[in-house]
CSV table of C-alpha atoms and ligand atoms in Angstrom, one decimal:
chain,number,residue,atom,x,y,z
A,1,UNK,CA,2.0,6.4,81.8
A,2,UNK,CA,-1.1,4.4,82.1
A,3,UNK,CA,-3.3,6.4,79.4
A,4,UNK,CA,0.1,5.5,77.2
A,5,UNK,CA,0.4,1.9,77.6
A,6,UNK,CA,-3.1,1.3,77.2
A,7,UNK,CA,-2.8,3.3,73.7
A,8,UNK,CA,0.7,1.0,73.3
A,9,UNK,CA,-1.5,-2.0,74.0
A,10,UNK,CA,-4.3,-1.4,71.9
A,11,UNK,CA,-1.9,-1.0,69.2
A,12,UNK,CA,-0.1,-4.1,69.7
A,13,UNK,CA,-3.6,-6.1,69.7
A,14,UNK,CA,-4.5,-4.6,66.6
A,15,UNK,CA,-0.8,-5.2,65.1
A,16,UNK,CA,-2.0,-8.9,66.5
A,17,UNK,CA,-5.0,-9.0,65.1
A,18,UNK,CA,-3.8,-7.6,61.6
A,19,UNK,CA,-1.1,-10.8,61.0
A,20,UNK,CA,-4.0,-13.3,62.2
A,21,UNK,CA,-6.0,-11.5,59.5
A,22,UNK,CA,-3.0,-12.0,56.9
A,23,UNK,CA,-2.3,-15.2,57.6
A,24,UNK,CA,-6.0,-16.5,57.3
A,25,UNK,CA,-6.2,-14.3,53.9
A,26,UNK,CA,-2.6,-15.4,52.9
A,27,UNK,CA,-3.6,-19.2,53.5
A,28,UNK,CA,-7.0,-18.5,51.5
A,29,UNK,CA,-5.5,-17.3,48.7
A,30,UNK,CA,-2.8,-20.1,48.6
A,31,UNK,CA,-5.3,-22.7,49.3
A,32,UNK,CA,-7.1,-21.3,46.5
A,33,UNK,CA,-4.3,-21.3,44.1
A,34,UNK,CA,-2.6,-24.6,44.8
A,35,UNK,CA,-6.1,-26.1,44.4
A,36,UNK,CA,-6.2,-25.1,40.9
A,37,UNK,CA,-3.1,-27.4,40.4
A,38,UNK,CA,-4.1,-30.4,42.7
A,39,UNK,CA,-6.6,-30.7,40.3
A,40,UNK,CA,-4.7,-29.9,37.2
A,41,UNK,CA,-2.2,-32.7,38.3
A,42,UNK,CA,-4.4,-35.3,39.9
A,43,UNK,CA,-2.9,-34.6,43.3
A,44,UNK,CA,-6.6,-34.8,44.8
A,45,UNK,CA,-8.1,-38.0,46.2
A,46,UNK,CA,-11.5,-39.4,46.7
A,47,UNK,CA,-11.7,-41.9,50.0
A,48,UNK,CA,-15.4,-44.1,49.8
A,49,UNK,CA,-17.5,-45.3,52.6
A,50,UNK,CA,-20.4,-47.6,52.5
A,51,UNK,CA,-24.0,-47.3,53.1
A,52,UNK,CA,-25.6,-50.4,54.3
A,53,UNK,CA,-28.6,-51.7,53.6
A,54,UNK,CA,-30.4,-52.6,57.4
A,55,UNK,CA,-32.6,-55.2,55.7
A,56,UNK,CA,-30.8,-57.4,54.0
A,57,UNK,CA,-27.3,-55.4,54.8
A,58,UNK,CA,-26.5,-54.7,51.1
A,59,UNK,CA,-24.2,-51.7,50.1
A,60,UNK,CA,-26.7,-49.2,49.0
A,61,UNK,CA,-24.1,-46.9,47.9
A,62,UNK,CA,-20.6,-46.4,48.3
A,63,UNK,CA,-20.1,-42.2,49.5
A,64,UNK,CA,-17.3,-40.4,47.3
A,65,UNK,CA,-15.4,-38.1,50.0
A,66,UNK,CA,-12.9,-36.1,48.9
A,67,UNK,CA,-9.6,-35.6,50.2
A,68,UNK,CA,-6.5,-33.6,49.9
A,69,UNK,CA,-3.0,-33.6,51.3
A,70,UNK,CA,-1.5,-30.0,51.0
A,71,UNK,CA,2.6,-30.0,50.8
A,72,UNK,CA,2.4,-27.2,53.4
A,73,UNK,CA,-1.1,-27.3,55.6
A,74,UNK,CA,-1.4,-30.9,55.4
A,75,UNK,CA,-4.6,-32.7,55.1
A,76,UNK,CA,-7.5,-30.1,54.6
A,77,UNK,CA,-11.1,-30.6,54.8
A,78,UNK,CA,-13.0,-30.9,52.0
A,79,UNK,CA,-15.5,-28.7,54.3
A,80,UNK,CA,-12.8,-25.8,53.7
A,81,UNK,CA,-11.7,-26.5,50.5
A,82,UNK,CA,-15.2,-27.0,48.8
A,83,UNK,CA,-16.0,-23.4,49.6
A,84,UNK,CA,-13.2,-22.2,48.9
A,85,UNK,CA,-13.6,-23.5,45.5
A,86,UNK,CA,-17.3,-22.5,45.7
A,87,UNK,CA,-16.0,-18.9,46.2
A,88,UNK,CA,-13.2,-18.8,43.9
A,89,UNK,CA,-14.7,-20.0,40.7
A,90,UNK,CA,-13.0,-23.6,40.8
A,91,UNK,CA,-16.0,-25.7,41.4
A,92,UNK,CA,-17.0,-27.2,38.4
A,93,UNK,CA,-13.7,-28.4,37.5
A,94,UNK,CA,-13.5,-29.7,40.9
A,95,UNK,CA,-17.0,-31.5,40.5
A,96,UNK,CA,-16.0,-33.1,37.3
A,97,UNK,CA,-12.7,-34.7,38.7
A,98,UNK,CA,-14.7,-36.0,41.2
A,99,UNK,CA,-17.1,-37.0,38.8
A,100,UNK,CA,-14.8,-38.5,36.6
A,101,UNK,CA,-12.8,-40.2,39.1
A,102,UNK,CA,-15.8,-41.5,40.8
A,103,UNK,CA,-17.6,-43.4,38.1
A,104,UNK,CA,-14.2,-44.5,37.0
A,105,UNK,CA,-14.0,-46.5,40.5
A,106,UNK,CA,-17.6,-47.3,39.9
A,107,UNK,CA,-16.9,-48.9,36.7
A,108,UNK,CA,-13.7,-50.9,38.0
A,109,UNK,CA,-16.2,-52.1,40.8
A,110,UNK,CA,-18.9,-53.2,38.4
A,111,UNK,CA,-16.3,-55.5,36.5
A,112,UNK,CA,-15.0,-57.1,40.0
A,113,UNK,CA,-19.0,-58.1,39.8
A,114,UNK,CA,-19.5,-55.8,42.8
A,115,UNK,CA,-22.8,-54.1,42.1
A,116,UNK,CA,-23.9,-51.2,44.1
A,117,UNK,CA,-23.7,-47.2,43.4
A,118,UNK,CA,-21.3,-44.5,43.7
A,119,UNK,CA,-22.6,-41.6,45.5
A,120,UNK,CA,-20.9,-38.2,44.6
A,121,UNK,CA,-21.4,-34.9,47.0
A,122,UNK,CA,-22.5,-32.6,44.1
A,123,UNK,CA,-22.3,-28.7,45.3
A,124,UNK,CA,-25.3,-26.3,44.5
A,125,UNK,CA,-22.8,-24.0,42.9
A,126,UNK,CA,-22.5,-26.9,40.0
A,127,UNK,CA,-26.2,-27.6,39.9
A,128,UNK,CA,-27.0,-24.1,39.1
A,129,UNK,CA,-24.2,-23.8,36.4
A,130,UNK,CA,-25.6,-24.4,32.8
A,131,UNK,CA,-24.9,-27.4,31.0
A,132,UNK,CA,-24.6,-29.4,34.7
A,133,UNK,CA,-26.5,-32.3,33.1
A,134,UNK,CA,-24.7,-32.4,30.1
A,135,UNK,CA,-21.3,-32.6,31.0
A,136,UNK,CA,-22.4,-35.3,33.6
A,137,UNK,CA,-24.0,-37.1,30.8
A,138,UNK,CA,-20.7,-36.8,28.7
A,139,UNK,CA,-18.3,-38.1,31.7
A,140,UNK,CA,-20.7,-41.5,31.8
A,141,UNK,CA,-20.5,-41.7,28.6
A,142,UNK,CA,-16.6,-41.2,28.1
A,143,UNK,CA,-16.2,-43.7,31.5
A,144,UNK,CA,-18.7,-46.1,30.1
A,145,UNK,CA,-21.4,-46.1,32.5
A,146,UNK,CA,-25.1,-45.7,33.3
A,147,UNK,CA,-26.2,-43.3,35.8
A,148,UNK,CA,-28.1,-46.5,37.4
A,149,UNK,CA,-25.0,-46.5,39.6
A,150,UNK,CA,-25.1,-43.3,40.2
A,151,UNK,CA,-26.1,-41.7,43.5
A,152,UNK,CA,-26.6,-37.5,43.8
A,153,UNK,CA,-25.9,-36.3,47.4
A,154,UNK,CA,-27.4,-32.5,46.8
A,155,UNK,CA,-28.3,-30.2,50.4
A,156,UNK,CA,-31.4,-28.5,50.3
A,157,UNK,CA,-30.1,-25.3,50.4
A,158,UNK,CA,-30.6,-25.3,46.8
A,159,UNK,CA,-34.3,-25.3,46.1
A,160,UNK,CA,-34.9,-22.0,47.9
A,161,UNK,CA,-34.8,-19.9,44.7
A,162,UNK,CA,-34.3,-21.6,42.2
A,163,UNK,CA,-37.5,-23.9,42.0
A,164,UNK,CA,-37.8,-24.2,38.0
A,165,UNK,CA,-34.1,-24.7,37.2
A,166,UNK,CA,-33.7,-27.7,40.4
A,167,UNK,CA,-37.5,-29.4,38.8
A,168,UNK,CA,-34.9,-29.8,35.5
A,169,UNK,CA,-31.5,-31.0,36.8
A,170,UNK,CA,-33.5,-33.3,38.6
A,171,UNK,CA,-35.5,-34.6,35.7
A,172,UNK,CA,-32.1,-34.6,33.6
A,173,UNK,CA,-30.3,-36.1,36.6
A,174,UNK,CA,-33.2,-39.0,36.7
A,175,UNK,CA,-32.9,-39.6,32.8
A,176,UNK,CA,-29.7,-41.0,32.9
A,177,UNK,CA,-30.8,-43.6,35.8
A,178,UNK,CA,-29.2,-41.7,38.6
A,179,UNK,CA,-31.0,-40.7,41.8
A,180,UNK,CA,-31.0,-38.0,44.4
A,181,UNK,CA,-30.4,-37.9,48.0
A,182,UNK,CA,-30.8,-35.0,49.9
A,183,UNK,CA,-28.0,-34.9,52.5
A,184,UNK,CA,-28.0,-33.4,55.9
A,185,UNK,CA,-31.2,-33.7,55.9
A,186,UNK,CA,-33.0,-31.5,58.8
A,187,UNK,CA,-30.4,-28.8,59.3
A,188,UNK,CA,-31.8,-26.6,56.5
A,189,UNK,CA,-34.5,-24.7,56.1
A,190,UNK,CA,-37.5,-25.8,53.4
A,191,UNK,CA,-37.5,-29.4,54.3
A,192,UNK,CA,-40.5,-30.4,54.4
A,193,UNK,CA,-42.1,-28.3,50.8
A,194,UNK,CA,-38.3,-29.9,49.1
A,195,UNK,CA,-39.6,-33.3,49.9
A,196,UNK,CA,-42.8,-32.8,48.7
A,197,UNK,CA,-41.9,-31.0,45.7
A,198,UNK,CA,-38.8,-32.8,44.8
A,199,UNK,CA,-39.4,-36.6,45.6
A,200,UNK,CA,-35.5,-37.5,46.6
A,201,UNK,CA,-35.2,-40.9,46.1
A,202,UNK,CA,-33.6,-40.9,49.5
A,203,UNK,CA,-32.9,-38.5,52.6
A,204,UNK,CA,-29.9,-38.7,54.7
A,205,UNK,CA,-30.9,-38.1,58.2
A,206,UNK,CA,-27.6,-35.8,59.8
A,207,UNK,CA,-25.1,-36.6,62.2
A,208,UNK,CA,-25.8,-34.3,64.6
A,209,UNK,CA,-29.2,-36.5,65.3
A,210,UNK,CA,-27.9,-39.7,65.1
A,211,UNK,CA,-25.1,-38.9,67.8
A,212,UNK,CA,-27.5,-37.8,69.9
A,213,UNK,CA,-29.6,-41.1,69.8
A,214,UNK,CA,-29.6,-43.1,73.4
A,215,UNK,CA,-29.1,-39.7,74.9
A,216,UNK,CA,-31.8,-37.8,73.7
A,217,UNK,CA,-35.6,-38.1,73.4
A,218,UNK,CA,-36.0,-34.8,71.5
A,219,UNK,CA,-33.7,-36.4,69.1
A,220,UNK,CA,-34.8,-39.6,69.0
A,221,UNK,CA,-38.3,-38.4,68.1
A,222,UNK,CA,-37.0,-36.1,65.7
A,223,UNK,CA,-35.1,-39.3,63.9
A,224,UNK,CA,-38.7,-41.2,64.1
A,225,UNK,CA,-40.7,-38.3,62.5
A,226,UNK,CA,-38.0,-38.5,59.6
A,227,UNK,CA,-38.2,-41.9,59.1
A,228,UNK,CA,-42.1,-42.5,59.4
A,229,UNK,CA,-41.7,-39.4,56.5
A,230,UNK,CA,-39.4,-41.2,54.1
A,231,UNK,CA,-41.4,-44.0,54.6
A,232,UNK,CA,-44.8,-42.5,54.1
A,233,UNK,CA,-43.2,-40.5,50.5
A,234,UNK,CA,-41.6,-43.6,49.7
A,235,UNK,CA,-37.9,-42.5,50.4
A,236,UNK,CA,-35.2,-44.5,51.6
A,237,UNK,CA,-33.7,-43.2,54.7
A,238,UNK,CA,-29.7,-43.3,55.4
A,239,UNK,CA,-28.5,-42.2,58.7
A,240,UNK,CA,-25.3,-40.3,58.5
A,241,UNK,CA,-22.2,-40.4,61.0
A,242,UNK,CA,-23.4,-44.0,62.7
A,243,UNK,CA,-20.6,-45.2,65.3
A,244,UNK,CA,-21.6,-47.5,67.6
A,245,UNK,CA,-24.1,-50.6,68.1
A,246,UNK,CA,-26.7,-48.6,70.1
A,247,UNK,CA,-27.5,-46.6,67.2
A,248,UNK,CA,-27.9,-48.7,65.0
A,249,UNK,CA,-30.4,-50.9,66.9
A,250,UNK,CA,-32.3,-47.9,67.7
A,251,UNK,CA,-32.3,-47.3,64.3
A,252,UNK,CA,-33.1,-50.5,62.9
A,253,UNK,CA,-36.2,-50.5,65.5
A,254,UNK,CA,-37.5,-47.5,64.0
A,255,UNK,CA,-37.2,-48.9,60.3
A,256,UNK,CA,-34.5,-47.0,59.1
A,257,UNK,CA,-33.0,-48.1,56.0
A,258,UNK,CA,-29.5,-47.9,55.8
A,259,UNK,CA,-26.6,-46.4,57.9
A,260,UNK,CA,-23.5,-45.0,56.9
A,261,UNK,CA,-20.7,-44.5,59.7
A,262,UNK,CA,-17.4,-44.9,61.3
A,263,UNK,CA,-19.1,-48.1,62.6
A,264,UNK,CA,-19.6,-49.8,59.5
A,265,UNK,CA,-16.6,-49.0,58.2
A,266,UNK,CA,-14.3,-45.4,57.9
A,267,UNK,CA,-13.7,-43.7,54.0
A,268,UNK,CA,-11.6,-45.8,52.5
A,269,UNK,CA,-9.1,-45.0,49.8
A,270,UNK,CA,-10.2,-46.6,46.2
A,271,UNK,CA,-8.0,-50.3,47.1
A,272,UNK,CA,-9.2,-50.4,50.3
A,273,UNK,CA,-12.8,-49.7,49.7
A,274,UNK,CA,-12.5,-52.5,47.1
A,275,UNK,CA,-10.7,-54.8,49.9
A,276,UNK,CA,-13.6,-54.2,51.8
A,277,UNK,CA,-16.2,-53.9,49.3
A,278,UNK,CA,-15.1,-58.0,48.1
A,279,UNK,CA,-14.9,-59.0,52.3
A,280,UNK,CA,-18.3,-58.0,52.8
A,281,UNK,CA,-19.5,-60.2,49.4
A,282,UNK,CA,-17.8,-62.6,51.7
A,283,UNK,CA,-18.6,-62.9,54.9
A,284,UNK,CA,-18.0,-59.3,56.5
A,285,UNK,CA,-21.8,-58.5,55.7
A,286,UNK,CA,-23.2,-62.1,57.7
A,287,UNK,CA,-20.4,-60.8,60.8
A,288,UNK,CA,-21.8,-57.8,60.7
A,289,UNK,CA,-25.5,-58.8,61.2
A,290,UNK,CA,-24.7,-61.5,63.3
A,291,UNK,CA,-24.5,-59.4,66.6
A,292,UNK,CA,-28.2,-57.7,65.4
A,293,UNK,CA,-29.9,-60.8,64.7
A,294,UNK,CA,-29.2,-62.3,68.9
A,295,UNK,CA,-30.6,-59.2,70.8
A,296,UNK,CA,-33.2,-57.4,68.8
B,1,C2E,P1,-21.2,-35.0,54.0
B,1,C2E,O1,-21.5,-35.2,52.6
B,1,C2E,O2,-22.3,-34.9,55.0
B,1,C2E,O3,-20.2,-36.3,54.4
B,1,C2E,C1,-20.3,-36.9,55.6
B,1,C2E,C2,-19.1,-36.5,56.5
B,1,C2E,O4,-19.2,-37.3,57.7
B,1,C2E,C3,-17.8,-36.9,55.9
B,1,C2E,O5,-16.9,-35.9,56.4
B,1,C2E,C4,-17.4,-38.2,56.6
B,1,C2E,O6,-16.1,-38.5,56.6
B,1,C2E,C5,-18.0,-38.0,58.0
B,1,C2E,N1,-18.3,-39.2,58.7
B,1,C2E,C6,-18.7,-40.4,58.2
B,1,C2E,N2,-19.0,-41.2,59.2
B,1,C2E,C7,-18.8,-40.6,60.3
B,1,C2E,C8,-18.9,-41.0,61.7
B,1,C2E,O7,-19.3,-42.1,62.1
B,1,C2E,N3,-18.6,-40.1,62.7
B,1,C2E,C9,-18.2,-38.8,62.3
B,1,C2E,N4,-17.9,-38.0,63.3
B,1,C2E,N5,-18.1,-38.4,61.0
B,1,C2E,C10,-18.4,-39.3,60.0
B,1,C2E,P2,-15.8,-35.3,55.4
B,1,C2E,O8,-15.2,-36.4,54.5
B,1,C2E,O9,-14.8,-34.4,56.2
B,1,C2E,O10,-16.6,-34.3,54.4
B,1,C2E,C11,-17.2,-33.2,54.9
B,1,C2E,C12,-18.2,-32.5,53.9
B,1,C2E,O11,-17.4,-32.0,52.8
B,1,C2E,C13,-19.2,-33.5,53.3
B,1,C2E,O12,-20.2,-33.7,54.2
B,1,C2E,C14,-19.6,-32.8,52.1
B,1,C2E,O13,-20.5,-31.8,52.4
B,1,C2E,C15,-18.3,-32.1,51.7
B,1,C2E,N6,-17.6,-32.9,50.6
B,1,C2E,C16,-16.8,-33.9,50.7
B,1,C2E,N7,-16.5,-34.4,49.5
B,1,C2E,C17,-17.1,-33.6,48.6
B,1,C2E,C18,-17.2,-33.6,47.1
B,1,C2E,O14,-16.6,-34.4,46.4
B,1,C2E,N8,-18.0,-32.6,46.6
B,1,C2E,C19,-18.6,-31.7,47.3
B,1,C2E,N9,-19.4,-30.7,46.7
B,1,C2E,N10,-18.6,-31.7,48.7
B,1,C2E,C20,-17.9,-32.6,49.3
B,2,MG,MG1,-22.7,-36.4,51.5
B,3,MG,MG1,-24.1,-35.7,54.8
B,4,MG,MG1,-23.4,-34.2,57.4
């Protein structure tokens, strides 16, 4: 009786483990489908949250985050749905709606007389596609704007292989006025020869060290090395993921040059960002320094 129920077991486990595996390939393959459409029918959104300047506390750049709201599953992250699309051939179409829709809100931005950049996540997968540049340089031109406000967010995973091709999307990217930020910076693998070799304009020190400031000195020496770096190549240095006061003093102490974060201010759908983006111009920038300016 026992040998049988263990047999009787094992089957039900793997009869378990077989629907888990269906429903994550069922939900994959939906995901992937209903993607196409979201995109087809403008059902995608893009939130935007700021990067502020630690100097003088002006919006560097505004970060394009993209956001969808799935009938069924609900809100997904763009984490998931980026690879997905990654995997299933949907990425540059993705990437250009994001690019389109970006610059678009740029451009509204730019006629409010709010002058700063847009800064688009762009995915390796569309860097290494041919023609990148030129259908980037074909959406400014249909939207009406120069790539000087136009931030690159790329992750270095992409220079491992494919050094010649990244040395001319970059040079492209730079023609049009745009610049390059390296996000997440220090969680990959070559980043110290893809600063040297690439000259990002700016590096975006990751979340996972800037949580860990006030609690860590491995961390907080890490976050020094990379901003006596950027300084030394002449790189502006954005810490990512900055929620709470602490952090940013630390980082301000260290001459860090921007901070993006839930403290500043959370993604923001287009209005809002604009809402906020026009109470910053007045007044919401000098609140926000205030409380730096007494303790420092
Ligand atoms: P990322 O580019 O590193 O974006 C920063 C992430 O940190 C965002 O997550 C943002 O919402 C989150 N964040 C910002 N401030 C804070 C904070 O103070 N605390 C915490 N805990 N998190 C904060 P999100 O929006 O979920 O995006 C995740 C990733 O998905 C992005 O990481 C980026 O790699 C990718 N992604 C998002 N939009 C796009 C896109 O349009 N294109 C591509 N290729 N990737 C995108
Ligand atoms: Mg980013
Ligand atoms: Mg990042
Ligand atoms: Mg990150």
């Amino acid at each position: 009786i026992a040998m049988y129920e263990a047999k009787n077991q094992g089957r039900n486990r793997w009869r378990i483990f077989e629907s888990a595996m269906t429903e994550r390939i069922t939900r994959t393959a939906v995901i992937e489908a209903d993607l196409r459409e979201a995109i087809y029918n403008n059902d995608l959104l893009l939130y935007y949250q700021p990067q502020v300047c630690l100097l003088d506390y002006h919006v560097l750049g505004m970060e394009a985050l993209l956001r969808w709201n799935h009938p069924v599953f609900g809100w997904i992250s763009p984490a998931e749905f980026v690879r997905l699309a990654e995997s299933s051939g949907s990425m540059s179409d993705l990437g250009e709606w994001v690019l389109r829709t970006a610059t678009t809100q740029m451009k509204d931005w730019l006629a409010l007389g709010i002058d700063t950049r847009v800064s688009v996540n762009i995915s390796s997968v569309q860097v290494c596609q041919p023609g990148f540049t030129a259908v980037l340089r074909g959406i400014l031109h249909d939207v009406g704007l120069t790539g000087d406000h136009l931030t690159c967010e790329l992750t270095e995973s992409i220079a491992f292989s494919q050094t010649e091709l990244v040395e001319t999307v970059f040079r492209e990217l730079r023609e049009t006025g745009a610049i390059i930020a390296v996000d997440d910076f220090g969680t990959g693998f070559s980043s110290l020869s893809y600063l040297t070799r690439f000259r990002p304009e700016q590096v975006k020190i990751d979340r996972s060290f800037v949580q860990k400031l006030g609690y860590s000195k491995d961390d907080e020496e890490i976050v020094r090395a990379i901003i006596d770096m950027g300084r030394i190549l002449n790189m502006k240095t954005i810490a990512e993921g900055v929620e709470n006061r602490e952090q940013v003093q630390i980082l301000r102490a260290r001459g860090c040059d921007a901070v993006q974060g839930y403290y500043v201010a959370r993604p923001m759908t287009g209005p809002e960002a604009t809402a906020w983006l026009l109470d910053w111009q007045n007044g919401g920038s000098k609140r926000f320094s205030a409380q730096f300016l007494v303790c420092d």
